[in-house]
Amino acid sequence: MRRIFSATGLALFAALGANGAMAAKALTVQTETIPVTSGTQSDTAPLSEDDVKVPQSSSPPPSDDPKVKSTDAGAQAPLPEVLYSTDYLPKPVARMHSQLKEAALLGDMKRLRMVLESNELPPTLSFGEIGDPIEFLKQSSGDGEGFEILAILADVLDAGFIHVDKGTPQEMYVWPYFARFPLHDLTAEQKVELFRIVTAGDFAEMQDFGAWSFYRVGIGPDGTLHYFVAGD
């Protein structure tokens, strides 16, 4: 129920002023009752728990874990876990990793061809048409024979890696981990790792671009080599 002071009562209070305050207490103020229509909640009616929604903070407390970063909005997001030991890898993945690295360290393009052709599907080596994969890699190599590319492949496979998209059709083991790691969150040690693969100029360009754009390797859980590719 809403109670509203009548115009007569309000006028009477105003007329009495400060000096007549005591007298005003003795006067009876006229009120009128305005019924509230059915279905409309009274301003003074008690509220149930369902009516009161107390906002809860969506931001967890700050974390001291160095693997956790804070966003501008105050939320916390974990950094990807970086792995180094190949003991973590499923056997098919470890086997493909070993075969690629062996061919690279031996400087043997024929052996690399055998590894590439062992795939169920040809791996992605470029975002365009390439023709013969080994000839393409030779042409992409600064020396024209493929040794530079093999050295890059060896360096990439020596780096830490990351396990991404777990439990999805896109699940993959990716080398180097920089390909899926926020570059602005790299530690001093991680930057040294990075500069073993690319130059400072390359890194500056990738920071401007916002992501790793140099060579990376992706191997599926079943050991399939999905790509050895550079670019965006």
PDB file of C-alpha atoms in Angstrom:
ATOM      1  CA  MET A   1       0.000   0.000   0.000  1.00  0.00           C
ATOM      2  CA  ARG A   2       1.315   3.485  -0.780  1.00  0.00           C
ATOM      3  CA  ARG A   3       0.549   6.348   1.680  1.00  0.00           C
ATOM      4  CA  ILE A   4       0.652   9.888   0.292  1.00  0.00           C
ATOM      5  CA  PHE A   5       0.374  13.075   2.328  1.00  0.00           C
ATOM      6  CA  SER A   6      -2.657  15.092   1.303  1.00  0.00           C
ATOM      7  CA  ALA A   7      -2.164  18.568  -0.044  1.00  0.00           C
ATOM      8  CA  THR A   8      -3.981  19.950   3.027  1.00  0.00           C
ATOM      9  CA  GLY A   9      -1.524  18.334   5.423  1.00  0.00           C
ATOM     10  CA  LEU A  10       1.523  19.551   3.543  1.00  0.00           C
ATOM     11  CA  ALA A  11       0.238  23.089   3.367  1.00  0.00           C
ATOM     12  CA  LEU A  12      -0.380  23.089   7.105  1.00  0.00           C
ATOM     13  CA  PHE A  13       3.208  22.104   7.873  1.00  0.00           C
ATOM     14  CA  ALA A  14       4.541  24.818   5.626  1.00  0.00           C
ATOM     15  CA  ALA A  15       2.351  27.431   7.302  1.00  0.00           C
ATOM     16  CA  LEU A  16       3.468  26.586  10.812  1.00  0.00           C
ATOM     17  CA  GLY A  17       7.168  27.115  10.077  1.00  0.00           C
ATOM     18  CA  ALA A  18      10.005  26.395  12.517  1.00  0.00           C
ATOM     19  CA  ASN A  19       8.325  28.165  15.471  1.00  0.00           C
ATOM     20  CA  GLY A  20       5.169  26.155  15.149  1.00  0.00           C
ATOM     21  CA  ALA A  21       6.847  22.776  14.911  1.00  0.00           C
ATOM     22  CA  MET A  22       5.698  21.655  18.358  1.00  0.00           C
ATOM     23  CA  ALA A  23       2.133  22.600  17.600  1.00  0.00           C
ATOM     24  CA  ALA A  24       2.278  20.736  14.352  1.00  0.00           C
ATOM     25  CA  LYS A  25       2.995  17.535  16.229  1.00  0.00           C
ATOM     26  CA  ALA A  26      -0.417  17.771  17.857  1.00  0.00           C
ATOM     27  CA  LEU A  27      -2.179  18.018  14.516  1.00  0.00           C
ATOM     28  CA  THR A  28      -3.448  14.990  12.725  1.00  0.00           C
ATOM     29  CA  VAL A  29      -2.169  14.747   9.162  1.00  0.00           C
ATOM     30  CA  GLN A  30      -4.761  13.558   6.726  1.00  0.00           C
ATOM     31  CA  THR A  31      -3.712  10.700   4.528  1.00  0.00           C
ATOM     32  CA  GLU A  32      -5.355   8.805   1.755  1.00  0.00           C
ATOM     33  CA  THR A  33      -4.800   5.222   0.806  1.00  0.00           C
ATOM     34  CA  ILE A  34      -4.048   4.297  -2.809  1.00  0.00           C
ATOM     35  CA  PRO A  35      -4.545   0.597  -3.465  1.00  0.00           C
ATOM     36  CA  VAL A  36      -1.846  -1.164  -5.504  1.00  0.00           C
ATOM     37  CA  THR A  37      -3.169  -3.162  -8.401  1.00  0.00           C
ATOM     38  CA  SER A  38      -2.798  -6.917  -8.339  1.00  0.00           C
ATOM     39  CA  GLY A  39       0.560  -8.219  -9.624  1.00  0.00           C
ATOM     40  CA  THR A  40       2.468  -5.024  -8.710  1.00  0.00           C
ATOM     41  CA  GLN A  41       4.968  -5.353  -5.888  1.00  0.00           C
ATOM     42  CA  SER A  42       4.873  -2.734  -3.094  1.00  0.00           C
ATOM     43  CA  ASP A  43       7.939  -0.579  -2.623  1.00  0.00           C
ATOM     44  CA  THR A  44       7.999  -1.605   1.014  1.00  0.00           C
ATOM     45  CA  ALA A  45       7.113  -5.267   0.587  1.00  0.00           C
ATOM     46  CA  PRO A  46       9.812  -7.709   1.683  1.00  0.00           C
ATOM     47  CA  LEU A  47      11.849  -9.173  -1.172  1.00  0.00           C
ATOM     48  CA  SER A  48      12.513 -12.856  -1.587  1.00  0.00           C
ATOM     49  CA  GLU A  49      15.956 -14.322  -2.351  1.00  0.00           C
ATOM     50  CA  ASP A  50      14.893 -14.742  -5.976  1.00  0.00           C
ATOM     51  CA  ASP A  51      14.213 -11.024  -6.221  1.00  0.00           C
ATOM     52  CA  VAL A  52      17.613 -10.005  -4.905  1.00  0.00           C
ATOM     53  CA  LYS A  53      20.603 -10.729  -7.109  1.00  0.00           C
ATOM     54  CA  VAL A  54      23.854  -9.851  -5.370  1.00  0.00           C
ATOM     55  CA  PRO A  55      26.546  -9.244  -8.031  1.00  0.00           C
ATOM     56  CA  GLN A  56      29.465 -11.590  -7.657  1.00  0.00           C
ATOM     57  CA  SER A  57      32.973 -10.644  -8.683  1.00  0.00           C
ATOM     58  CA  SER A  58      34.042 -12.543 -11.785  1.00  0.00           C
ATOM     59  CA  SER A  59      37.711 -11.844 -11.135  1.00  0.00           C
ATOM     60  CA  PRO A  60      39.650 -14.375  -9.062  1.00  0.00           C
ATOM     61  CA  PRO A  61      42.135 -13.100  -6.494  1.00  0.00           C
ATOM     62  CA  PRO A  62      45.591 -12.150  -7.800  1.00  0.00           C
ATOM     63  CA  SER A  63      47.907 -15.096  -8.315  1.00  0.00           C
ATOM     64  CA  ASP A  64      51.592 -15.336  -7.491  1.00  0.00           C
ATOM     65  CA  ASP A  65      52.034 -18.119 -10.027  1.00  0.00           C
ATOM     66  CA  PRO A  66      54.425 -16.912 -12.789  1.00  0.00           C
ATOM     67  CA  LYS A  67      52.464 -19.034 -15.258  1.00  0.00           C
ATOM     68  CA  VAL A  68      49.415 -16.859 -14.720  1.00  0.00           C
ATOM     69  CA  LYS A  69      49.033 -13.443 -16.311  1.00  0.00           C
ATOM     70  CA  SER A  70      46.574 -10.672 -15.531  1.00  0.00           C
ATOM     71  CA  THR A  71      44.500  -9.092 -18.259  1.00  0.00           C
ATOM     72  CA  ASP A  72      43.580  -5.424 -18.441  1.00  0.00           C
ATOM     73  CA  ALA A  73      40.110  -6.306 -17.155  1.00  0.00           C
ATOM     74  CA  GLY A  74      41.592  -7.898 -14.047  1.00  0.00           C
ATOM     75  CA  ALA A  75      40.787 -11.462 -15.085  1.00  0.00           C
ATOM     76  CA  GLN A  76      43.476 -14.113 -14.886  1.00  0.00           C
ATOM     77  CA  ALA A  77      44.412 -16.398 -17.750  1.00  0.00           C
ATOM     78  CA  PRO A  78      47.019 -19.178 -17.491  1.00  0.00           C
ATOM     79  CA  LEU A  79      49.975 -19.108 -19.838  1.00  0.00           C
ATOM     80  CA  PRO A  80      50.415 -22.212 -22.005  1.00  0.00           C
ATOM     81  CA  GLU A  81      52.539 -24.941 -20.468  1.00  0.00           C
ATOM     82  CA  VAL A  82      55.925 -25.258 -22.196  1.00  0.00           C
ATOM     83  CA  LEU A  83      57.361 -28.780 -22.453  1.00  0.00           C
ATOM     84  CA  TYR A  84      60.896 -29.909 -23.199  1.00  0.00           C
ATOM     85  CA  SER A  85      61.166 -33.623 -22.515  1.00  0.00           C
ATOM     86  CA  THR A  86      60.133 -35.854 -25.405  1.00  0.00           C
ATOM     87  CA  ASP A  87      59.242 -38.463 -22.781  1.00  0.00           C
ATOM     88  CA  TYR A  88      55.942 -36.605 -22.548  1.00  0.00           C
ATOM     89  CA  LEU A  89      55.147 -37.388 -26.189  1.00  0.00           C
ATOM     90  CA  PRO A  90      52.963 -40.295 -27.308  1.00  0.00           C
ATOM     91  CA  LYS A  91      55.071 -42.922 -29.118  1.00  0.00           C
ATOM     92  CA  PRO A  92      53.840 -42.049 -32.650  1.00  0.00           C
ATOM     93  CA  VAL A  93      54.633 -38.367 -32.059  1.00  0.00           C
ATOM     94  CA  ALA A  94      58.058 -39.155 -30.597  1.00  0.00           C
ATOM     95  CA  ARG A  95      58.845 -41.386 -33.576  1.00  0.00           C
ATOM     96  CA  MET A  96      57.971 -38.678 -36.130  1.00  0.00           C
ATOM     97  CA  HIS A  97      59.926 -36.076 -34.146  1.00  0.00           C
ATOM     98  CA  SER A  98      62.971 -38.373 -34.057  1.00  0.00           C
ATOM     99  CA  GLN A  99      62.822 -39.169 -37.777  1.00  0.00           C
ATOM    100  CA  LEU A 100      62.565 -35.499 -38.758  1.00  0.00           C
ATOM    101  CA  LYS A 101      65.404 -34.475 -36.471  1.00  0.00           C
ATOM    102  CA  GLU A 102      67.647 -37.301 -37.658  1.00  0.00           C
ATOM    103  CA  ALA A 103      67.160 -36.367 -41.325  1.00  0.00           C
ATOM    104  CA  ALA A 104      67.812 -32.709 -40.519  1.00  0.00           C
ATOM    105  CA  LEU A 105      71.007 -33.320 -38.534  1.00  0.00           C
ATOM    106  CA  LEU A 106      72.355 -35.668 -41.202  1.00  0.00           C
ATOM    107  CA  GLY A 107      71.690 -33.077 -43.901  1.00  0.00           C
ATOM    108  CA  ASP A 108      69.936 -35.808 -45.853  1.00  0.00           C
ATOM    109  CA  MET A 109      67.148 -34.537 -48.086  1.00  0.00           C
ATOM    110  CA  LYS A 110      66.469 -38.054 -49.404  1.00  0.00           C
ATOM    111  CA  ARG A 111      65.825 -39.283 -45.886  1.00  0.00           C
ATOM    112  CA  LEU A 112      63.567 -36.285 -45.305  1.00  0.00           C
ATOM    113  CA  ARG A 113      61.624 -37.215 -48.447  1.00  0.00           C
ATOM    114  CA  MET A 114      61.029 -40.701 -47.032  1.00  0.00           C
ATOM    115  CA  VAL A 115      59.697 -39.188 -43.812  1.00  0.00           C
ATOM    116  CA  LEU A 116      57.375 -36.808 -45.646  1.00  0.00           C
ATOM    117  CA  GLU A 117      56.066 -39.572 -47.903  1.00  0.00           C
ATOM    118  CA  SER A 118      55.359 -41.824 -44.910  1.00  0.00           C
ATOM    119  CA  ASN A 119      52.533 -39.463 -43.990  1.00  0.00           C
ATOM    120  CA  GLU A 120      48.961 -40.437 -44.743  1.00  0.00           C
ATOM    121  CA  LEU A 121      48.580 -37.025 -46.393  1.00  0.00           C
ATOM    122  CA  PRO A 122      51.304 -34.677 -47.667  1.00  0.00           C
ATOM    123  CA  PRO A 123      52.168 -32.174 -44.926  1.00  0.00           C
ATOM    124  CA  THR A 124      51.677 -28.472 -45.486  1.00  0.00           C
ATOM    125  CA  LEU A 125      54.992 -26.873 -46.468  1.00  0.00           C
ATOM    126  CA  SER A 126      53.531 -23.686 -47.932  1.00  0.00           C
ATOM    127  CA  PHE A 127      50.220 -21.840 -48.169  1.00  0.00           C
ATOM    128  CA  GLY A 128      50.427 -22.058 -51.970  1.00  0.00           C
ATOM    129  CA  GLU A 129      51.140 -24.685 -54.607  1.00  0.00           C
ATOM    130  CA  ILE A 130      54.624 -26.196 -54.273  1.00  0.00           C
ATOM    131  CA  GLY A 131      54.967 -29.138 -56.651  1.00  0.00           C
ATOM    132  CA  ASP A 132      57.650 -31.534 -55.449  1.00  0.00           C
ATOM    133  CA  PRO A 133      58.138 -30.995 -51.697  1.00  0.00           C
ATOM    134  CA  ILE A 134      61.895 -31.554 -51.578  1.00  0.00           C
ATOM    135  CA  GLU A 135      62.520 -29.289 -54.566  1.00  0.00           C
ATOM    136  CA  PHE A 136      60.378 -26.657 -52.918  1.00  0.00           C
ATOM    137  CA  LEU A 137      62.403 -26.868 -49.692  1.00  0.00           C
ATOM    138  CA  LYS A 138      65.645 -26.586 -51.651  1.00  0.00           C
ATOM    139  CA  GLN A 139      64.379 -23.488 -53.437  1.00  0.00           C
ATOM    140  CA  SER A 140      63.266 -22.007 -50.118  1.00  0.00           C
ATOM    141  CA  SER A 141      66.716 -22.565 -48.641  1.00  0.00           C
ATOM    142  CA  GLY A 142      69.197 -19.698 -48.851  1.00  0.00           C
ATOM    143  CA  ASP A 143      71.951 -22.040 -50.086  1.00  0.00           C
ATOM    144  CA  GLY A 144      69.756 -23.590 -52.781  1.00  0.00           C
ATOM    145  CA  GLU A 145      70.476 -27.151 -51.627  1.00  0.00           C
ATOM    146  CA  GLY A 146      68.257 -27.347 -48.606  1.00  0.00           C
ATOM    147  CA  PHE A 147      70.883 -27.290 -45.851  1.00  0.00           C
ATOM    148  CA  GLU A 148      69.666 -24.008 -44.388  1.00  0.00           C
ATOM    149  CA  ILE A 149      66.125 -25.369 -44.192  1.00  0.00           C
ATOM    150  CA  LEU A 150      67.379 -28.550 -42.533  1.00  0.00           C
ATOM    151  CA  ALA A 151      69.271 -26.474 -39.971  1.00  0.00           C
ATOM    152  CA  ILE A 152      66.109 -24.486 -39.243  1.00  0.00           C
ATOM    153  CA  LEU A 153      64.141 -27.717 -38.872  1.00  0.00           C
ATOM    154  CA  ALA A 154      66.705 -29.076 -36.403  1.00  0.00           C
ATOM    155  CA  ASP A 155      66.653 -25.855 -34.361  1.00  0.00           C
ATOM    156  CA  VAL A 156      62.860 -25.797 -34.290  1.00  0.00           C
ATOM    157  CA  LEU A 157      62.681 -29.426 -33.126  1.00  0.00           C
ATOM    158  CA  ASP A 158      65.287 -28.734 -30.410  1.00  0.00           C
ATOM    159  CA  ALA A 159      63.131 -26.000 -28.913  1.00  0.00           C
ATOM    160  CA  GLY A 160      60.468 -26.408 -26.260  1.00  0.00           C
ATOM    161  CA  PHE A 161      57.070 -27.463 -27.526  1.00  0.00           C
ATOM    162  CA  ILE A 162      53.442 -27.096 -26.556  1.00  0.00           C
ATOM    163  CA  HIS A 163      50.414 -29.409 -26.543  1.00  0.00           C
ATOM    164  CA  VAL A 164      47.429 -27.534 -27.958  1.00  0.00           C
ATOM    165  CA  ASP A 165      43.695 -28.092 -28.525  1.00  0.00           C
ATOM    166  CA  LYS A 166      43.597 -31.183 -26.322  1.00  0.00           C
ATOM    167  CA  GLY A 167      40.642 -33.478 -26.893  1.00  0.00           C
ATOM    168  CA  THR A 168      39.629 -31.848 -30.180  1.00  0.00           C
ATOM    169  CA  PRO A 169      40.150 -32.839 -33.837  1.00  0.00           C
ATOM    170  CA  GLN A 170      42.763 -30.063 -33.980  1.00  0.00           C
ATOM    171  CA  GLU A 171      44.883 -31.525 -31.149  1.00  0.00           C
ATOM    172  CA  MET A 172      48.543 -31.015 -31.933  1.00  0.00           C
ATOM    173  CA  TYR A 173      52.105 -30.949 -30.606  1.00  0.00           C
ATOM    174  CA  VAL A 174      53.725 -27.761 -31.867  1.00  0.00           C
ATOM    175  CA  TRP A 175      57.406 -26.761 -32.125  1.00  0.00           C
ATOM    176  CA  PRO A 176      58.628 -24.227 -31.182  1.00  0.00           C
ATOM    177  CA  TYR A 177      56.240 -23.202 -28.423  1.00  0.00           C
ATOM    178  CA  PHE A 178      56.578 -19.572 -29.507  1.00  0.00           C
ATOM    179  CA  ALA A 179      54.061 -20.380 -32.244  1.00  0.00           C
ATOM    180  CA  ARG A 180      51.288 -20.531 -29.608  1.00  0.00           C
ATOM    181  CA  PHE A 181      52.763 -18.412 -26.816  1.00  0.00           C
ATOM    182  CA  PRO A 182      52.069 -14.694 -26.222  1.00  0.00           C
ATOM    183  CA  LEU A 183      55.313 -13.042 -27.307  1.00  0.00           C
ATOM    184  CA  HIS A 184      54.894 -10.091 -24.929  1.00  0.00           C
ATOM    185  CA  ASP A 185      54.970 -12.509 -21.963  1.00  0.00           C
ATOM    186  CA  LEU A 186      58.355 -14.073 -22.748  1.00  0.00           C
ATOM    187  CA  THR A 187      60.857 -14.141 -19.900  1.00  0.00           C
ATOM    188  CA  ALA A 188      64.534 -13.237 -20.345  1.00  0.00           C
ATOM    189  CA  GLU A 189      65.455 -16.923 -20.638  1.00  0.00           C
ATOM    190  CA  GLN A 190      62.722 -17.532 -23.181  1.00  0.00           C
ATOM    191  CA  LYS A 191      63.933 -14.634 -25.303  1.00  0.00           C
ATOM    192  CA  VAL A 192      67.390 -16.218 -25.415  1.00  0.00           C
ATOM    193  CA  GLU A 193      65.718 -19.442 -26.602  1.00  0.00           C
ATOM    194  CA  LEU A 194      63.845 -17.478 -29.241  1.00  0.00           C
ATOM    195  CA  PHE A 195      66.984 -15.727 -30.539  1.00  0.00           C
ATOM    196  CA  ARG A 196      68.568 -19.120 -31.174  1.00  0.00           C
ATOM    197  CA  ILE A 197      66.009 -19.500 -33.966  1.00  0.00           C
ATOM    198  CA  VAL A 198      65.334 -15.974 -35.270  1.00  0.00           C
ATOM    199  CA  THR A 199      67.100 -12.615 -35.314  1.00  0.00           C
ATOM    200  CA  ALA A 200      66.147  -9.565 -33.274  1.00  0.00           C
ATOM    201  CA  GLY A 201      64.845  -7.980 -36.486  1.00  0.00           C
ATOM    202  CA  ASP A 202      62.597 -10.991 -37.125  1.00  0.00           C
ATOM    203  CA  PHE A 203      61.316 -10.812 -33.566  1.00  0.00           C
ATOM    204  CA  ALA A 204      60.539  -7.095 -33.834  1.00  0.00           C
ATOM    205  CA  GLU A 205      58.484  -7.753 -36.977  1.00  0.00           C
ATOM    206  CA  MET A 206      56.598 -10.562 -35.272  1.00  0.00           C
ATOM    207  CA  GLN A 207      55.848  -8.332 -32.283  1.00  0.00           C
ATOM    208  CA  ASP A 208      54.380  -5.766 -34.679  1.00  0.00           C
ATOM    209  CA  PHE A 209      52.415  -8.526 -36.386  1.00  0.00           C
ATOM    210  CA  GLY A 210      51.258  -9.912 -33.055  1.00  0.00           C
ATOM    211  CA  ALA A 211      52.242 -13.560 -33.486  1.00  0.00           C
ATOM    212  CA  TRP A 212      55.029 -15.953 -34.420  1.00  0.00           C
ATOM    213  CA  SER A 213      55.379 -16.132 -38.200  1.00  0.00           C
ATOM    214  CA  PHE A 214      58.603 -18.116 -38.647  1.00  0.00           C
ATOM    215  CA  TYR A 215      58.854 -21.865 -39.232  1.00  0.00           C
ATOM    216  CA  ARG A 216      56.931 -24.226 -36.974  1.00  0.00           C
ATOM    217  CA  VAL A 217      56.191 -27.952 -36.914  1.00  0.00           C
ATOM    218  CA  GLY A 218      52.840 -29.530 -36.014  1.00  0.00           C
ATOM    219  CA  ILE A 219      52.471 -33.246 -35.318  1.00  0.00           C
ATOM    220  CA  GLY A 220      49.139 -34.891 -34.475  1.00  0.00           C
ATOM    221  CA  PRO A 221      48.708 -37.397 -31.607  1.00  0.00           C
ATOM    222  CA  ASP A 222      48.779 -40.243 -34.144  1.00  0.00           C
ATOM    223  CA  GLY A 223      52.228 -39.193 -35.399  1.00  0.00           C
ATOM    224  CA  THR A 224      51.012 -37.467 -38.564  1.00  0.00           C
ATOM    225  CA  LEU A 225      53.161 -34.508 -39.609  1.00  0.00           C
ATOM    226  CA  HIS A 226      50.606 -31.830 -40.395  1.00  0.00           C
ATOM    227  CA  TYR A 227      52.947 -28.995 -41.283  1.00  0.00           C
ATOM    228  CA  PHE A 228      56.439 -27.579 -41.470  1.00  0.00           C
ATOM    229  CA  VAL A 229      55.670 -24.086 -42.608  1.00  0.00           C
ATOM    230  CA  ALA A 230      56.474 -20.409 -42.203  1.00  0.00           C
ATOM    231  CA  GLY A 231      54.254 -17.373 -42.662  1.00  0.00           C
ATOM    232  CA  ASP A 232      50.849 -16.376 -41.372  1.00  0.00           C
TER     233      ASP A 232
END
